[in-house]
Amino acid sequence: MIPLTINNQESELSYAYLHSVASHAGVNCKIANRHDDNNGIDATLTSWGPFDTNSRYQEIDIKVQLKATIQRPRVQHNTLSYFFEGRERYNELTQTG
């Protein structure tokens, strides 16, 4: 058996954390396939309604891109701050319209 690289260890821990949070919230978590991952999507979270008495939505999917680091966060005004490189794909995914 070949040991995992540090990057692969970070990736696996990210998936495990996402799964645990999703499970606790009662949300389905599906790991993306290779075609989704080529678009920067690592997982899809799905939740089923009804969400609110006035909501027209019965099901909501959220596509997630995971990031991991071994660097300690900078604490500033009760918030955690991380710097990461390669933000171009993140910026593309967060654009509206």
Backbone as numpy.savetxt, mean C-alpha at the origin, in Angstrom:
# Nx Ny Nz CAx CAy CAz Cx Cy Cz
18.20 -23.31 -0.32 17.36 -22.14 -0.32 18.26 -20.89 -0.32
17.91 -19.93 -1.16 18.65 -18.68 -1.27 18.05 -17.67 -0.30
18.87 -17.02 0.53 18.32 -16.04 1.47 17.78 -14.81 0.73
16.79 -14.17 1.33 16.22 -12.96 0.75 17.19 -11.79 0.87
17.20 -10.96 -0.15 17.99 -9.73 -0.08 17.30 -8.77 0.89
17.99 -7.72 1.30 17.39 -6.71 2.18 16.15 -6.10 1.53
16.22 -5.79 0.23 15.06 -5.21 -0.46 13.87 -6.17 -0.45
14.13 -7.47 -0.67 13.05 -8.45 -0.64 12.49 -8.62 0.77
13.34 -8.54 1.78 12.87 -8.61 3.16 11.94 -7.43 3.46
12.35 -6.22 3.04 11.51 -5.04 3.24 10.17 -5.21 2.53
10.21 -5.72 1.32 8.99 -5.93 0.54 8.05 -6.90 1.25
8.57 -8.02 1.70 7.75 -9.02 2.39 7.15 -8.46 3.68
7.93 -7.68 4.42 7.41 -7.06 5.64 6.30 -6.05 5.32
6.43 -5.34 4.20 5.40 -4.39 3.78 4.09 -5.11 3.49
4.17 -6.23 2.76 2.97 -7.01 2.46 2.33 -7.55 3.74
3.17 -8.06 4.64 2.65 -8.61 5.89 1.95 -7.54 6.72
2.54 -6.36 6.79 1.93 -5.27 7.54 0.60 -4.86 6.91
0.58 -4.72 5.58 -0.66 -4.35 4.89 -1.75 -5.39 5.14
-1.40 -6.67 5.06 -2.37 -7.73 5.30 -2.92 -7.67 6.72
-2.06 -7.42 7.70 -2.53 -7.39 9.09 -3.46 -6.21 9.33
-3.13 -5.05 8.78 -4.00 -3.87 8.94 -5.33 -4.09 8.23
-5.27 -4.61 7.00 -6.50 -4.88 6.24 -7.38 -5.90 6.95
-6.78 -6.96 7.46 -7.55 -7.99 8.17 -8.22 -7.41 9.40
-7.51 -6.61 10.14 -8.07 -5.99 11.34 -9.25 -5.10 10.98
-9.20 -4.45 9.82 -10.28 -3.55 9.38 -11.41 -4.29 8.67
-11.26 -5.60 8.45 -12.28 -6.36 7.75 -12.30 -6.10 6.26
-11.13 -5.78 5.71 -10.99 -5.45 4.29 -10.20 -6.55 3.60
-10.62 -6.91 2.38 -9.89 -7.91 1.61 -8.61 -7.29 1.04
-7.52 -8.04 1.08 -6.24 -7.58 0.54 -5.75 -8.61 -0.47
-5.60 -8.17 -1.71 -5.15 -9.05 -2.78 -3.83 -8.53 -3.34
-2.81 -9.38 -3.35 -1.52 -9.01 -3.90 -1.66 -8.90 -5.42
-1.07 -7.87 -5.99 -1.17 -7.63 -7.43 -0.38 -8.67 -8.22
-0.81 -8.90 -9.45 -0.05 -9.79 -10.30 1.02 -9.00 -11.05
1.80 -9.68 -11.83 2.93 -9.05 -12.53 2.49 -7.89 -13.41
1.33 -8.00 -14.06 0.87 -6.94 -14.95 0.48 -5.70 -14.16
-0.16 -5.89 -13.02 -0.50 -4.75 -12.16 0.77 -4.11 -11.61
1.70 -4.97 -11.18 2.92 -4.47 -10.55 3.75 -3.64 -11.53
3.67 -3.94 -12.81 4.39 -3.12 -13.79 3.82 -1.70 -13.86
2.64 -1.50 -13.30 2.02 -0.17 -13.24 2.19 0.48 -11.87
3.01 -0.11 -11.01 3.25 0.47 -9.69 2.19 0.09 -8.67
1.40 -0.95 -8.96 0.36 -1.41 -8.03 0.86 -2.68 -7.37
0.93 -2.66 -6.04 1.41 -3.82 -5.31 0.27 -4.67 -4.73
-0.87 -4.04 -4.45 -2.01 -4.76 -3.87 -3.28 -3.97 -4.12
-4.41 -4.66 -3.98 -5.71 -4.00 -4.06 -6.49 -4.32 -2.80
-7.01 -3.28 -2.16 -7.85 -3.43 -0.98 -9.30 -3.29 -1.42
-10.17 -4.19 -0.96 -11.59 -4.15 -1.31 -12.42 -4.17 -0.04
-13.39 -3.26 0.02 -14.33 -3.21 1.14 -15.74 -3.19 0.58
-16.67 -3.82 1.29 -18.05 -3.88 0.85 -18.94 -3.12 1.81
-19.95 -2.44 1.24 -20.87 -1.62 2.01 -22.01 -2.42 2.58
-23.05 -1.73 3.03 -23.23 -0.29 2.82 -22.32 0.52 3.73
-21.83 1.64 3.21 -20.90 2.48 3.94 -21.60 3.56 4.74
-22.71 4.02 4.22 -23.46 5.08 4.86 -24.90 4.96 4.36
-25.85 5.43 5.11 -27.24 5.30 4.68 -27.51 6.03 3.37
-26.73 7.07 3.06 -26.92 7.83 1.83 -25.93 7.46 0.73
-25.10 6.47 0.98 -24.06 6.11 0.02 -24.64 5.28 -1.12
-24.19 5.56 -2.32 -24.59 4.76 -3.48 -23.61 3.63 -3.74
-22.48 3.63 -3.02 -21.45 2.63 -3.24 -21.69 1.40 -2.38
-21.52 0.24 -2.98 -21.63 -1.02 -2.27 -20.28 -1.74 -2.16
-19.34 -1.30 -2.99 -18.01 -1.91 -3.01 -17.00 -0.85 -3.43
-15.88 -0.81 -2.72 -14.83 0.16 -3.06 -13.50 -0.59 -3.14
-12.76 -0.34 -4.23 -11.42 -0.89 -4.42 -10.41 0.24 -4.34
-9.33 -0.01 -3.64 -8.23 0.95 -3.56 -6.96 0.22 -3.98
-6.28 0.74 -4.99 -5.01 0.17 -5.44 -3.89 0.80 -4.63
-2.97 -0.03 -4.16 -1.94 0.40 -3.22 -0.55 0.16 -3.79
0.31 1.14 -3.63 1.73 0.95 -3.92 2.47 1.01 -2.60
3.21 -0.04 -2.28 3.91 -0.13 -1.01 5.33 0.43 -1.13
5.79 1.04 -0.07 7.17 1.51 0.03 7.72 1.05 1.37
9.00 0.77 1.40 9.64 0.32 2.64 11.01 0.96 2.76
11.43 1.12 3.99 12.76 1.66 4.25 13.27 1.12 5.58
14.57 1.09 5.72 15.16 0.72 7.00 15.69 1.97 7.72
15.52 3.12 7.10 15.95 4.37 7.72 14.97 4.77 8.82
15.49 5.36 9.86 14.64 5.86 10.93 13.93 7.13 10.46
12.67 7.27 10.82 11.95 8.48 10.41 12.42 9.69 11.20
12.23 10.85 10.61 12.50 12.09 11.31 11.20 12.50 11.99
11.25 12.74 13.30 10.06 13.15 14.06 10.05 14.67 14.15
8.92 15.25 13.72 8.81 16.69 13.72 7.34 17.06 13.98
7.08 17.76 15.06 5.72 18.20 15.41 4.75 17.02 15.47
5.14 15.96 16.15 4.30 14.76 16.31 3.95 14.06 15.00
4.75 14.24 13.96 4.56 13.53 12.70 5.87 12.83 12.32
5.75 11.79 11.52 6.92 11.08 11.02 7.15 11.47 9.58
8.39 11.70 9.23 8.71 12.14 7.89 9.80 11.24 7.30
9.56 10.77 6.07 10.53 9.96 5.35 10.86 10.62 4.03
12.07 10.45 3.58 12.46 10.89 2.25 12.70 9.64 1.42
12.16 9.61 0.22 12.46 8.49 -0.66 12.71 8.99 -2.07
13.57 8.25 -2.76 13.91 8.60 -4.13 12.91 7.94 -5.09
12.92 8.35 -6.33 12.06 7.73 -7.32 10.60 8.11 -7.17
10.31 9.36 -6.89 8.94 9.79 -6.66 8.15 9.99 -7.94
8.76 9.86 -9.10 8.06 10.13 -10.35 6.82 9.25 -10.48
6.96 7.95 -10.23 5.82 7.03 -10.35 4.75 7.36 -9.30
5.18 7.67 -8.09 4.23 8.07 -7.04 3.44 9.30 -7.49
4.13 10.29 -8.02 3.45 11.50 -8.46 2.47 11.22 -9.59
2.82 10.31 -10.49 1.90 9.93 -11.57 0.64 9.27 -11.01
0.82 8.40 -10.04 -0.31 7.67 -9.46 -1.24 8.57 -8.64
-0.72 9.66 -8.11 -1.54 10.51 -7.26 -2.18 11.67 -7.99
-1.93 11.80 -9.28 -2.55 12.87 -10.05 -4.04 12.61 -10.22
-4.82 13.67 -10.23 -6.25 13.52 -10.45 -6.59 13.98 -11.87
-7.68 13.42 -12.38 -8.19 13.85 -13.69 -7.51 13.32 -14.84
